Short mmCIF file of C-alpha atoms in Angstrom, two decimals:
data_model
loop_
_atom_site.label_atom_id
_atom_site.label_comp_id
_atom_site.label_asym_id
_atom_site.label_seq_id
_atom_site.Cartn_x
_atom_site.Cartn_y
_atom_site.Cartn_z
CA UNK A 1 3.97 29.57 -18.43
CA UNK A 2 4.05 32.40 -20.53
CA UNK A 3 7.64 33.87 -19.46
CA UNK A 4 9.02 34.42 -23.23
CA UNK A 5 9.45 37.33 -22.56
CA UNK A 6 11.89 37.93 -19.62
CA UNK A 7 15.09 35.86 -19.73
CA UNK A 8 15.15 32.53 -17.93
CA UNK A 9 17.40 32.65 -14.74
CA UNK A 10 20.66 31.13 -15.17
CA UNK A 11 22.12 28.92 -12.25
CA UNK A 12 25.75 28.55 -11.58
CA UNK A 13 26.35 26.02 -14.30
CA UNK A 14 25.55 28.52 -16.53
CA UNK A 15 22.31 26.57 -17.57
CA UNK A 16 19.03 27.61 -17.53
CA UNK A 17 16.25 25.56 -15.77
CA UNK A 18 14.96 23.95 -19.38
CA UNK A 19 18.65 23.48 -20.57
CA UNK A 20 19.01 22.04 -16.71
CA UNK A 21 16.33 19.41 -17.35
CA UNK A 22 17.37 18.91 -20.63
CA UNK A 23 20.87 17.71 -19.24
CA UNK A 24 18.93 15.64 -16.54
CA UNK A 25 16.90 13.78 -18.97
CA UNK A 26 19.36 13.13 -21.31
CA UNK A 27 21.39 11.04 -18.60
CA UNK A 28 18.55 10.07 -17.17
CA UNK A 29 17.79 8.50 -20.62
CA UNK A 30 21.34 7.32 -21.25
CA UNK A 31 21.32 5.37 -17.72
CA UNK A 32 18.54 3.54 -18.34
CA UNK A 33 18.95 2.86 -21.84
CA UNK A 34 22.67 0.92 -20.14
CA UNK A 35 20.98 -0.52 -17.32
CA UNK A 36 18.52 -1.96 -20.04
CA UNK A 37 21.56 -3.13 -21.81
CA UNK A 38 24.02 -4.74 -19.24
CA UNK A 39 22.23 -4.70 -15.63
CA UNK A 40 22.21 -2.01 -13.34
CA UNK A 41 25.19 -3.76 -11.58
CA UNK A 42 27.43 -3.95 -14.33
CA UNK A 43 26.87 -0.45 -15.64
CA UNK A 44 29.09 2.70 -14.19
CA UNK A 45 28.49 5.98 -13.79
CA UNK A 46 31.68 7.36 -16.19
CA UNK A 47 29.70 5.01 -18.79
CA UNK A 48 26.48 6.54 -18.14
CA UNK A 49 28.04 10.11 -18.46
CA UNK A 50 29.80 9.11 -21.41
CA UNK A 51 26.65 8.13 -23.24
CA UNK A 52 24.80 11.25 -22.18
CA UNK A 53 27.99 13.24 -23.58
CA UNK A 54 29.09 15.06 -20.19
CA UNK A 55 31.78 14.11 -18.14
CA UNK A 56 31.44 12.40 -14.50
CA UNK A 57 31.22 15.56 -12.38
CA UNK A 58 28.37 16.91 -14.25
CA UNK A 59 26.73 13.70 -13.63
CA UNK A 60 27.20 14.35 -9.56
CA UNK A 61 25.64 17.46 -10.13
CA UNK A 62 22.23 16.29 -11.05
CA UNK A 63 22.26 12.73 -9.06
CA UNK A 64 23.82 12.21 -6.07
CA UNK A 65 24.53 8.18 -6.62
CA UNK A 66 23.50 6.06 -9.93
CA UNK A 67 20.10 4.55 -7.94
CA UNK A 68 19.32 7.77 -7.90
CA UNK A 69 19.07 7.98 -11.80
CA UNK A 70 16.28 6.10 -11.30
CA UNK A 71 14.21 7.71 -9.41
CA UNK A 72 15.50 11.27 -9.82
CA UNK A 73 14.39 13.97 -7.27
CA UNK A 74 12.41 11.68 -5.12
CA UNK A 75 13.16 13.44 -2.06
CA UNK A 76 12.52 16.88 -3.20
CA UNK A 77 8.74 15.69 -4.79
CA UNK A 78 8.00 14.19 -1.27
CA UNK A 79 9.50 17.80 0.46
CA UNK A 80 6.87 19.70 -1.90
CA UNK A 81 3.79 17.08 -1.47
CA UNK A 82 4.42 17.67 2.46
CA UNK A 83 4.46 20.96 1.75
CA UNK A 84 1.41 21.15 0.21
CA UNK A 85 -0.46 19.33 2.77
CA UNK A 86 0.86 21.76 5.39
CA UNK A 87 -0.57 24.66 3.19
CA UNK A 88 -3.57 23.16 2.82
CA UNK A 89 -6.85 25.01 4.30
CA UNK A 90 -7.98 23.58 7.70
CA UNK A 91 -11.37 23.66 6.42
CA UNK A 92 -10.67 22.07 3.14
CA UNK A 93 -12.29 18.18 2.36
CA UNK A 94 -9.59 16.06 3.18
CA UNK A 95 -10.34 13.77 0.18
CA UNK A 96 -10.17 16.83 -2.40
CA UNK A 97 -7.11 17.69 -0.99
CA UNK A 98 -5.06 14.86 -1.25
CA UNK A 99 -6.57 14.16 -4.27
CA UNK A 100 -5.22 17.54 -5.56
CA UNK A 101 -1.59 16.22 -3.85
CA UNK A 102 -2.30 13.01 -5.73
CA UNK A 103 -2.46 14.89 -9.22
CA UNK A 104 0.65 16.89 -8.69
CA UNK A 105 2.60 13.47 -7.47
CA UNK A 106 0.71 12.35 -11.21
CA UNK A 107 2.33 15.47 -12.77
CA UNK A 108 5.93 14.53 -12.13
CA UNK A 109 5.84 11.55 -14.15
CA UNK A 110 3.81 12.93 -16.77
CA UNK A 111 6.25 15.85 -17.57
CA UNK A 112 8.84 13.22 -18.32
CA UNK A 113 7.22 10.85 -20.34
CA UNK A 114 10.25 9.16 -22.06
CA UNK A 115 12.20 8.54 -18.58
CA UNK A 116 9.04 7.22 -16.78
CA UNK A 117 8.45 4.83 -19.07
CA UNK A 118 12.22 3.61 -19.34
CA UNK A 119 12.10 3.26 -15.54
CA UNK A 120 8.38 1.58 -16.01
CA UNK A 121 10.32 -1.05 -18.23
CA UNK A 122 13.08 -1.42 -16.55
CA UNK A 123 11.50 -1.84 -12.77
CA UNK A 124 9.71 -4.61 -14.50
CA UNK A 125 12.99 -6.56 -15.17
CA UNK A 126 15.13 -5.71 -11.78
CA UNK A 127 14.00 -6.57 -9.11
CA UNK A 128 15.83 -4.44 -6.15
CA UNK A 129 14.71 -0.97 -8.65
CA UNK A 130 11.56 -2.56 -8.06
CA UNK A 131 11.64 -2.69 -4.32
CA UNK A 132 12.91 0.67 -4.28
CA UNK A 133 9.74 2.36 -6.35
CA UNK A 134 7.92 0.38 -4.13
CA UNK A 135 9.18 1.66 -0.96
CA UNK A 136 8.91 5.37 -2.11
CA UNK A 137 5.48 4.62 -3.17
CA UNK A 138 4.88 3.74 0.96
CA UNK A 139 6.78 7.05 1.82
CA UNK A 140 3.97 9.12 0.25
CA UNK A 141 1.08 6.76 1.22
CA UNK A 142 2.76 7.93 4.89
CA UNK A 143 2.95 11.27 4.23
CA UNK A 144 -0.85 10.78 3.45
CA UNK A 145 -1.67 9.17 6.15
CA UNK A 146 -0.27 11.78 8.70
CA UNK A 147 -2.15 14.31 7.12
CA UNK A 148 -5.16 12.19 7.22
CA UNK A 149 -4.12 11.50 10.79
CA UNK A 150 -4.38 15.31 11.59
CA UNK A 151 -7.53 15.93 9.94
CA UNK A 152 -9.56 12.72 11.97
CA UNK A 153 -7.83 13.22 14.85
CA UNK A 154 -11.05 14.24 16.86
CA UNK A 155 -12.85 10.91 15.32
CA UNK A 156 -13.10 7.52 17.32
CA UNK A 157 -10.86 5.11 14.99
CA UNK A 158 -9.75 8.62 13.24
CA UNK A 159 -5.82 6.50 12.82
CA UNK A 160 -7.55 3.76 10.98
CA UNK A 161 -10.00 6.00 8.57
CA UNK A 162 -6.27 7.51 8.04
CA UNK A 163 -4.50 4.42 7.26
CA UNK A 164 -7.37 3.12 4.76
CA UNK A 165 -8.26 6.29 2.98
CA UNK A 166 -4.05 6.98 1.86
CA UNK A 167 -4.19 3.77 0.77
CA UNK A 168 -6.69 4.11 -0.98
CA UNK A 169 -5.83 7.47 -2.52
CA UNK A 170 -2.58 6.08 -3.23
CA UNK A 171 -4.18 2.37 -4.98
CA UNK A 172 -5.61 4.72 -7.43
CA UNK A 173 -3.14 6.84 -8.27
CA UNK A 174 -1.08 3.97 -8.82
CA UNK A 175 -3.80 2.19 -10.99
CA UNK A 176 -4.07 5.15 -13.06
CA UNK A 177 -0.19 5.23 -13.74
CA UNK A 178 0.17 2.26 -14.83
CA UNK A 179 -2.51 2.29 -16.78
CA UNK A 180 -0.88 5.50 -18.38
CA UNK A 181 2.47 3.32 -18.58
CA UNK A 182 0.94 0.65 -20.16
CA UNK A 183 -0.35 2.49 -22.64
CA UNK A 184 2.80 3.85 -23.53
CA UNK A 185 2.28 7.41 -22.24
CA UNK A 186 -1.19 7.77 -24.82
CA UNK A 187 -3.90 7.97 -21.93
CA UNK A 188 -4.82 11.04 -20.51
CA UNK A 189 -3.91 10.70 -17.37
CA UNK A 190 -5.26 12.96 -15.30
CA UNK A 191 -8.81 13.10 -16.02
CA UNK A 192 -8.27 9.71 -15.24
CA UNK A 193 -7.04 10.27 -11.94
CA UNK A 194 -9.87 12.47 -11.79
CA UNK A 195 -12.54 9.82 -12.74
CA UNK A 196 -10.52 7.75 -10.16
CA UNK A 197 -10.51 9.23 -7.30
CA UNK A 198 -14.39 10.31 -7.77
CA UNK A 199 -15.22 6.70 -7.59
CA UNK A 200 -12.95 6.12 -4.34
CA UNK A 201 -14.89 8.80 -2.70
CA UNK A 202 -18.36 7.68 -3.91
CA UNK A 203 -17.45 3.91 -2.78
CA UNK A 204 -16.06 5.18 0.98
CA UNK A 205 -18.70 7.44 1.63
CA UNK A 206 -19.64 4.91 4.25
CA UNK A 207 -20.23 5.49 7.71
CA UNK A 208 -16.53 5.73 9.70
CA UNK A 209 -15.66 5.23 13.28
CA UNK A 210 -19.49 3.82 14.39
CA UNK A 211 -19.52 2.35 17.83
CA UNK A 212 -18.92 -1.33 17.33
CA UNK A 213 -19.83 -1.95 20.92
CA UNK A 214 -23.52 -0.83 20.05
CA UNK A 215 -24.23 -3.61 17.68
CA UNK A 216 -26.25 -6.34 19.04
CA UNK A 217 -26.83 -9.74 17.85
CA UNK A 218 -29.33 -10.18 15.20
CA UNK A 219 -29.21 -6.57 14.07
CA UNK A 220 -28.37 -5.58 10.41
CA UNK A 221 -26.32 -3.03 9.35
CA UNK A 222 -28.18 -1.77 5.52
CA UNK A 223 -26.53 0.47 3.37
CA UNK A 224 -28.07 2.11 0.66
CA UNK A 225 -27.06 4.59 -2.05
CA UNK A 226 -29.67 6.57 -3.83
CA UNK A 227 -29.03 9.18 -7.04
CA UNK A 228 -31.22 12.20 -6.97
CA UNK A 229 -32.09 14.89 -8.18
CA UNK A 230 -34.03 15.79 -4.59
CA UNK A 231 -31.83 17.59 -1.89
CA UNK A 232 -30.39 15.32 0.43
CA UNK A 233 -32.77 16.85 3.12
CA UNK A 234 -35.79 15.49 1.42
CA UNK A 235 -34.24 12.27 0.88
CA UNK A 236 -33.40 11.86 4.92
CA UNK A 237 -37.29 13.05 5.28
CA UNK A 238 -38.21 10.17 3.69
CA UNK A 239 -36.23 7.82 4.58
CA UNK A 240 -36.96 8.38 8.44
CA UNK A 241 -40.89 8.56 8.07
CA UNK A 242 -40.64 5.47 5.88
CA UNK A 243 -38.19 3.13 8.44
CA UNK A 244 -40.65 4.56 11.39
CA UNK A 245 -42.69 1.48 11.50
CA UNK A 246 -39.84 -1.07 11.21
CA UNK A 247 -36.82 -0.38 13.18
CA UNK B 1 -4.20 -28.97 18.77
CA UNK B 2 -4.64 -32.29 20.86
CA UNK B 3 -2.44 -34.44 19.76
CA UNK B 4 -0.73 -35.18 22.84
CA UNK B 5 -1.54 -38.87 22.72
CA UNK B 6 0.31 -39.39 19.21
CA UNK B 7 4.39 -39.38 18.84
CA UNK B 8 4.91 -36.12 16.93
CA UNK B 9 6.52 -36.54 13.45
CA UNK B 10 10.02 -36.25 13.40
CA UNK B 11 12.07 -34.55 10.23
CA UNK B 12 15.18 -35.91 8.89
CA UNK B 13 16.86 -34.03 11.15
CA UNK B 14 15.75 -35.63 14.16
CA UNK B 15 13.52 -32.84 15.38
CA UNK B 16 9.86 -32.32 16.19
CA UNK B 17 7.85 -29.86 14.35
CA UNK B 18 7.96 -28.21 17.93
CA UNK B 19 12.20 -28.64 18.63
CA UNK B 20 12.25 -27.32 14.16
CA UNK B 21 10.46 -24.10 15.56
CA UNK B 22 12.17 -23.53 18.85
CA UNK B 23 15.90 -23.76 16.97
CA UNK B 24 14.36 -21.52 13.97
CA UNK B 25 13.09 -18.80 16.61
CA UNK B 26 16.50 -19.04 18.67
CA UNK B 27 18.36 -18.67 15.73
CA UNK B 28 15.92 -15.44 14.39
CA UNK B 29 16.30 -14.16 18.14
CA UNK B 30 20.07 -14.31 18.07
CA UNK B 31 20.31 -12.75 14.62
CA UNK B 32 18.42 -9.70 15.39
CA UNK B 33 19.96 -8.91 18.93
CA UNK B 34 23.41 -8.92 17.07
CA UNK B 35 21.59 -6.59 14.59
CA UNK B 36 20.80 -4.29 16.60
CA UNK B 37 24.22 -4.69 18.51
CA UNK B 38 26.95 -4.44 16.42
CA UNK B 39 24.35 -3.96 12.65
CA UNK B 40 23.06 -5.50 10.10
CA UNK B 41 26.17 -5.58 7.18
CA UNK B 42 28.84 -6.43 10.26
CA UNK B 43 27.17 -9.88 11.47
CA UNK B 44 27.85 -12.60 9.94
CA UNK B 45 26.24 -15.84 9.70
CA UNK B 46 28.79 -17.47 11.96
CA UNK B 47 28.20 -15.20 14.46
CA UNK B 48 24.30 -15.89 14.29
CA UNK B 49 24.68 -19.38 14.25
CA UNK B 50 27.39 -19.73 17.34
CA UNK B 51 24.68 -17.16 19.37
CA UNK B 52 22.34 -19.55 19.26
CA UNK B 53 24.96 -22.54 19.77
CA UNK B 54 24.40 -24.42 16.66
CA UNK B 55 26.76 -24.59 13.27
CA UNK B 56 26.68 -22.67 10.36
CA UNK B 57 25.01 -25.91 8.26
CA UNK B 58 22.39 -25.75 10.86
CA UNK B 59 21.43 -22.27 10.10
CA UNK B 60 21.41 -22.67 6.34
CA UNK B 61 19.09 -25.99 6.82
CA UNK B 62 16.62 -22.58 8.33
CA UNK B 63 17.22 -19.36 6.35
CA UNK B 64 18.59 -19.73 2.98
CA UNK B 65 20.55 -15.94 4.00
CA UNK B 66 21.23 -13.19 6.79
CA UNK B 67 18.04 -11.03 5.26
CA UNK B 68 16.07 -14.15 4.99
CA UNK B 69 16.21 -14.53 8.99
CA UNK B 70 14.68 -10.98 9.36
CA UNK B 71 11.88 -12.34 7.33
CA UNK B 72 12.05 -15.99 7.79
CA UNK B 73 9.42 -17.48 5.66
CA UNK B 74 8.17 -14.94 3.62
CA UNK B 75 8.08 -16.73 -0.01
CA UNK B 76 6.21 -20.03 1.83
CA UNK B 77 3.80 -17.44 3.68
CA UNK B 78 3.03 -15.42 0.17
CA UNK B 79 2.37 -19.22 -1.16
CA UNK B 80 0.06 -19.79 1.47
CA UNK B 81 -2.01 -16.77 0.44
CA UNK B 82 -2.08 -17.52 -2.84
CA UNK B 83 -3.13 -21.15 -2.36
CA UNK B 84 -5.82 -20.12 0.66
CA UNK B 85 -7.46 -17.70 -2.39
CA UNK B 86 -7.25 -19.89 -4.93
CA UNK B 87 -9.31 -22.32 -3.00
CA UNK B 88 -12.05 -19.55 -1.89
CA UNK B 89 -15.64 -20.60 -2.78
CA UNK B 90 -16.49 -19.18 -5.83
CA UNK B 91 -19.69 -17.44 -4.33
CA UNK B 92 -17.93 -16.17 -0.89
CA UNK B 93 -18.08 -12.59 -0.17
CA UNK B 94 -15.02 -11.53 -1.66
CA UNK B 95 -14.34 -8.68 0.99
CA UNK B 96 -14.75 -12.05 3.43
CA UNK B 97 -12.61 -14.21 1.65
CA UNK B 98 -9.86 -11.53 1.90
CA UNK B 99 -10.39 -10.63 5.60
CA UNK B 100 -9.79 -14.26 6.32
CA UNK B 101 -6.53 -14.25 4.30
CA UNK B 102 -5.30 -11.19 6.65
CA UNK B 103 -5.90 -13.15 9.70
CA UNK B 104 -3.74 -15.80 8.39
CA UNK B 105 -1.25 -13.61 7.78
CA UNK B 106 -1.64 -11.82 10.75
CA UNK B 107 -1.48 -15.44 12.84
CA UNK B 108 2.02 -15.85 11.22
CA UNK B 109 3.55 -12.54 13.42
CA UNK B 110 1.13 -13.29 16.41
CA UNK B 111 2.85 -16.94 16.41
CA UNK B 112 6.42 -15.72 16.99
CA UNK B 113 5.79 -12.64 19.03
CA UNK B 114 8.94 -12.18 20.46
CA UNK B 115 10.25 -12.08 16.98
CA UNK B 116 8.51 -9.90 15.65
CA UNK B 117 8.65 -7.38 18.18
CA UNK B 118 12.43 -7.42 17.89
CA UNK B 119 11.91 -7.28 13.53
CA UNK B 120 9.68 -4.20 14.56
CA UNK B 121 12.71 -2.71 16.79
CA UNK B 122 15.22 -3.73 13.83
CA UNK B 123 13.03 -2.15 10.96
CA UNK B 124 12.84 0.91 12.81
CA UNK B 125 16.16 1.48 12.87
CA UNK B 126 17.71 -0.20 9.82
CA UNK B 127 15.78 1.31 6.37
CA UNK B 128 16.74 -1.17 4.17
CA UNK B 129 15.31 -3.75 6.49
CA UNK B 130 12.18 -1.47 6.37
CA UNK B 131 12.21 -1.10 2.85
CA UNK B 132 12.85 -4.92 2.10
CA UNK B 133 9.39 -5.47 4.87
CA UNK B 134 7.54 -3.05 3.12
CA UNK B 135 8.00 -4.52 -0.62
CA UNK B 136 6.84 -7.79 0.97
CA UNK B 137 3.80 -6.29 2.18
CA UNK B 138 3.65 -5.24 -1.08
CA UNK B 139 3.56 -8.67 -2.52
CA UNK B 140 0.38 -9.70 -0.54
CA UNK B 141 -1.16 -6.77 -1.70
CA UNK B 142 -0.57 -7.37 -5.35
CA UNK B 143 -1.34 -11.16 -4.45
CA UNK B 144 -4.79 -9.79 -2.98
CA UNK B 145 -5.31 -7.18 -6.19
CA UNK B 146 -4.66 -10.08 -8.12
CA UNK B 147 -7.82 -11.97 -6.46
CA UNK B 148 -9.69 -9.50 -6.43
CA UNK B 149 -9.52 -8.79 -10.55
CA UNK B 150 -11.20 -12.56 -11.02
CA UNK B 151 -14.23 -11.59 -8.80
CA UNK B 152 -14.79 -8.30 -10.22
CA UNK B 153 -13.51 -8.52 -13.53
CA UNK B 154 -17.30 -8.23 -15.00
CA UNK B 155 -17.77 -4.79 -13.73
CA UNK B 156 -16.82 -1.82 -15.03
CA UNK B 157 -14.07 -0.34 -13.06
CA UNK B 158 -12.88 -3.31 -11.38
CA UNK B 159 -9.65 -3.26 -11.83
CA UNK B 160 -9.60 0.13 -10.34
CA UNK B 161 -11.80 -1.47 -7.38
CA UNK B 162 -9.97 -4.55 -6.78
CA UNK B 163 -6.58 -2.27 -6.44
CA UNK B 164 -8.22 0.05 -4.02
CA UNK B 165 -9.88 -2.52 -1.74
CA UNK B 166 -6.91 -4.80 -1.84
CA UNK B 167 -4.98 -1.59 -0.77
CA UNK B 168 -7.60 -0.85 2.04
CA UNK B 169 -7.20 -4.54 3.57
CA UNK B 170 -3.80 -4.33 4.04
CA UNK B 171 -4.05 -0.90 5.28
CA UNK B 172 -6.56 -1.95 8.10
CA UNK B 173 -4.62 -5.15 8.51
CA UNK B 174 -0.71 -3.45 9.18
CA UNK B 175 -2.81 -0.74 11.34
CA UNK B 176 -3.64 -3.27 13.56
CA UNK B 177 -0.23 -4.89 13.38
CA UNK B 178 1.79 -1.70 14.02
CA UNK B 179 -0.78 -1.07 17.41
CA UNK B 180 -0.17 -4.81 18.44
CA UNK B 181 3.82 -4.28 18.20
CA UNK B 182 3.25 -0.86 19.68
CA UNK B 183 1.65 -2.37 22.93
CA UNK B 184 4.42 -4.95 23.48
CA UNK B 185 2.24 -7.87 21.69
CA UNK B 186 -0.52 -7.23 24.91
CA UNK B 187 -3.33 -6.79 22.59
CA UNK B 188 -5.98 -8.80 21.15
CA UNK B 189 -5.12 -8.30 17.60
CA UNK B 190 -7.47 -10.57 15.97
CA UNK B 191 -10.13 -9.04 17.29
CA UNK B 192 -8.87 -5.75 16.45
CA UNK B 193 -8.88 -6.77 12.96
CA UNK B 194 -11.97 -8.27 13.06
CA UNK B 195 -13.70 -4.89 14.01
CA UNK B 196 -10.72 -3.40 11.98
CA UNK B 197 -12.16 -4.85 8.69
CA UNK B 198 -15.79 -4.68 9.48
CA UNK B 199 -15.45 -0.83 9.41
CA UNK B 200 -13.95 -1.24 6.38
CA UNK B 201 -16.52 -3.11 4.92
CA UNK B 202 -19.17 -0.44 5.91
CA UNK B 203 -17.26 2.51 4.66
CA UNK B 204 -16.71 1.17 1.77
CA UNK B 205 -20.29 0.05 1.07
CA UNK B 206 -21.12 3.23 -1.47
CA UNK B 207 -21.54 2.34 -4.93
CA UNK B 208 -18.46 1.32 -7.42
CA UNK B 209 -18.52 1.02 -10.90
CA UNK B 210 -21.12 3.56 -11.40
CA UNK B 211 -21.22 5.05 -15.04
CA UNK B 212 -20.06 8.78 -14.40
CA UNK B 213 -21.19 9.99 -17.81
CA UNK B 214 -24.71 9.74 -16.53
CA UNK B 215 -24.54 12.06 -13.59
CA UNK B 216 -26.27 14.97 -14.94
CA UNK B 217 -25.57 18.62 -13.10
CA UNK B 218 -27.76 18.91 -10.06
CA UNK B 219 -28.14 15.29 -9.39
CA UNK B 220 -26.79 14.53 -5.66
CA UNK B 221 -25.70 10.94 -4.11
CA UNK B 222 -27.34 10.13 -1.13
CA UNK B 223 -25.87 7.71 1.32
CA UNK B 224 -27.78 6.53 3.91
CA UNK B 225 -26.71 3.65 6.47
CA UNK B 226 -28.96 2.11 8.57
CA UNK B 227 -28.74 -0.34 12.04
CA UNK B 228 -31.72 -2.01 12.33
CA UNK B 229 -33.20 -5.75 13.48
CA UNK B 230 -35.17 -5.74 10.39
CA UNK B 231 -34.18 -7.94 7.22
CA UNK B 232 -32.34 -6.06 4.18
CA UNK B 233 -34.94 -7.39 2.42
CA UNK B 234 -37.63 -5.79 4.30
CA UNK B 235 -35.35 -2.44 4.51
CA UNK B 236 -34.79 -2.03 0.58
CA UNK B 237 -38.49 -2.48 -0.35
CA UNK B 238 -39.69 0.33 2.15
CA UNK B 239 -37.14 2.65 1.03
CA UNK B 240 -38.03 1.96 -2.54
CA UNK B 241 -41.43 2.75 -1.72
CA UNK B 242 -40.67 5.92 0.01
CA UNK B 243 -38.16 7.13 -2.79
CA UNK B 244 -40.41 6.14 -5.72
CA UNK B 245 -42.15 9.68 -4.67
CA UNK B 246 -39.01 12.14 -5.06
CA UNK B 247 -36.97 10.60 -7.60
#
């Protein structure tokens, strides 16, 4: 953050990692702005590279094909949010942690405003871009969901807590993105991931991976959610002396 | 289902609902044991079509193209959805109405199991096969979102809940899917997603649309779930009484 100071390392290009993104953007930008224009189909890379005022090789060096203009770097975010999960402490709330994954997945978009919401616009009009957001969108959710997998392992129907919760995690970080898109980059997006992903783990806090087998006809299953300001203890207390007499 | 006494209607092409299926399965069956053969981009429709000894007009009276045999269907399926919610009782549980929907869905790959244990084999191995399944599985879900915003849209939040619940029913439902294909079509998968969705019904019992601004510091949520033979009714008013105490 504050490395003013010390010169920014140069890569072989001879670029530095802002003039580096700066490059990427700006063909990032130019690509969409064509496939906007003409179709994705029609448009060619040399035009792309034209726009963006760099000649075609530069454009390999930043994007290995012209889908991939689209959805730059996508293999390198998933490498780091795997990462992350494998760093994370065994010990750590499952929930809080991929919600913390969740907010750096949130970060990527947000620190390229202008080319997400190109792409935003333009995976609105064309169709196969579509399918292809869509199906790195499931890549994550997976990557979730094997982490999840880990963590529940020991839990009777652990694989489906996994399943629903990354789903879950991932519906609203989703939500929250688009509503960000939608509003043309204005929201602030993360406290509203935030906000989000409170509410997800207030609404499945639920009881997981009870023993089906156990419930017998003509026996309800009641739910109920109480706020407090008494310790959860006293609560329970409660609770048990007062459903004594009734179960 | 006993309609063995009545002449089954016959199509303009002289079959039975029964012979229409039989040739659409043989010619689905063909397609994806050349798939896996020789590939997806080298087979050709020809090929497909003389596999399963018919002509290439038959096959295009079935599957409108090569991908569209992978996922034969799919657009009349998403249809079916769509009309089976639209025609939900007003008043239904909505988490009901939707677990319904997945067992129709479901029925569709339990119906042709043979076929869709070889699309499983194929979408393993091919990714854009996989990546074409998974932005159709997509489409149900936004189909289900979709739903879902009508029954909640007077609560705050429930946009943000009918994205994450959506998300969670599909979940549950391909989790029961992928362990049906995974056992060789040998279990009972509509019972597993019976149970499947049940559990997430009770997990996903804690409050939504709560107004976060009014958690104070030192407040907690309690959740308590109880099995009992005793009414809701009768539940709720003796945990009221017992709370009124401590709150």
């Amino acid at each position: 953050m504050s490395e003013a100071a010390t010169p920014a390392p140069r890569t072989r290009s001879g670029r530095t990692p802002h003039g580096r993104r700066r490059v990427r953007s700006s063909l990032a930008l130019a690509a969409m702005e064509l496939f906007g224009e003409q179709g994705f189909e029609a448009t060619t890379v040399d035009q792309i590279a034209e726009a963006a005022g760099v000649g075609r090789r530069t454009f390999f060096r930043y994007f290995r094909s012209k889908e991939d203009v689209v959805f730059p770097g996508h293999d390198e975010r998933l490498a780091e949010v795997v990462e992350l999960l494998a760093a994370a402490e065994p010990a750590a709330d499952p929930l809080a942690v991929l919600g913390r994954t969740a907010g750096v997945v949130l970060e990527m978009y947000l620190a390229e405003p202008e080319v997400s919401l190109k792409r935003f616009e333009l995976t609105r009009e064309v169709s196969a871009l579509r399918d292809k957001e869509i199906a790195s969108i499931d890549r994550y959710q997976r990557v979730f969901a094997r982490y999840l997998r880990g963590r529940y392992a020991d839990e009777p129907g652990g694989d489906l807590r996994a399943a629903v919760v990354a789903s879950a995690v991932v519906a609203a970080h989703n939500h929250v993105l688009r509503q960000w898109l939608k509003s043309g980059g204005a929201l602030d997006a993360k406290t509203l991931l935030r906000e989000a992903l409170q509410q997800v783990t207030v609404a499945m806090s639920g009881q997981w991976g009870r023993d089906d087998s156990a419930v017998v006809a003509g026996e309800n299953v009641v739910v109920g959610v109480v706020r407090t300001a008494a310790p959860a203890g006293v609560v329970l207390k409660h609770l048990e002396e007062a459903l004594r007499d009734i179960r």
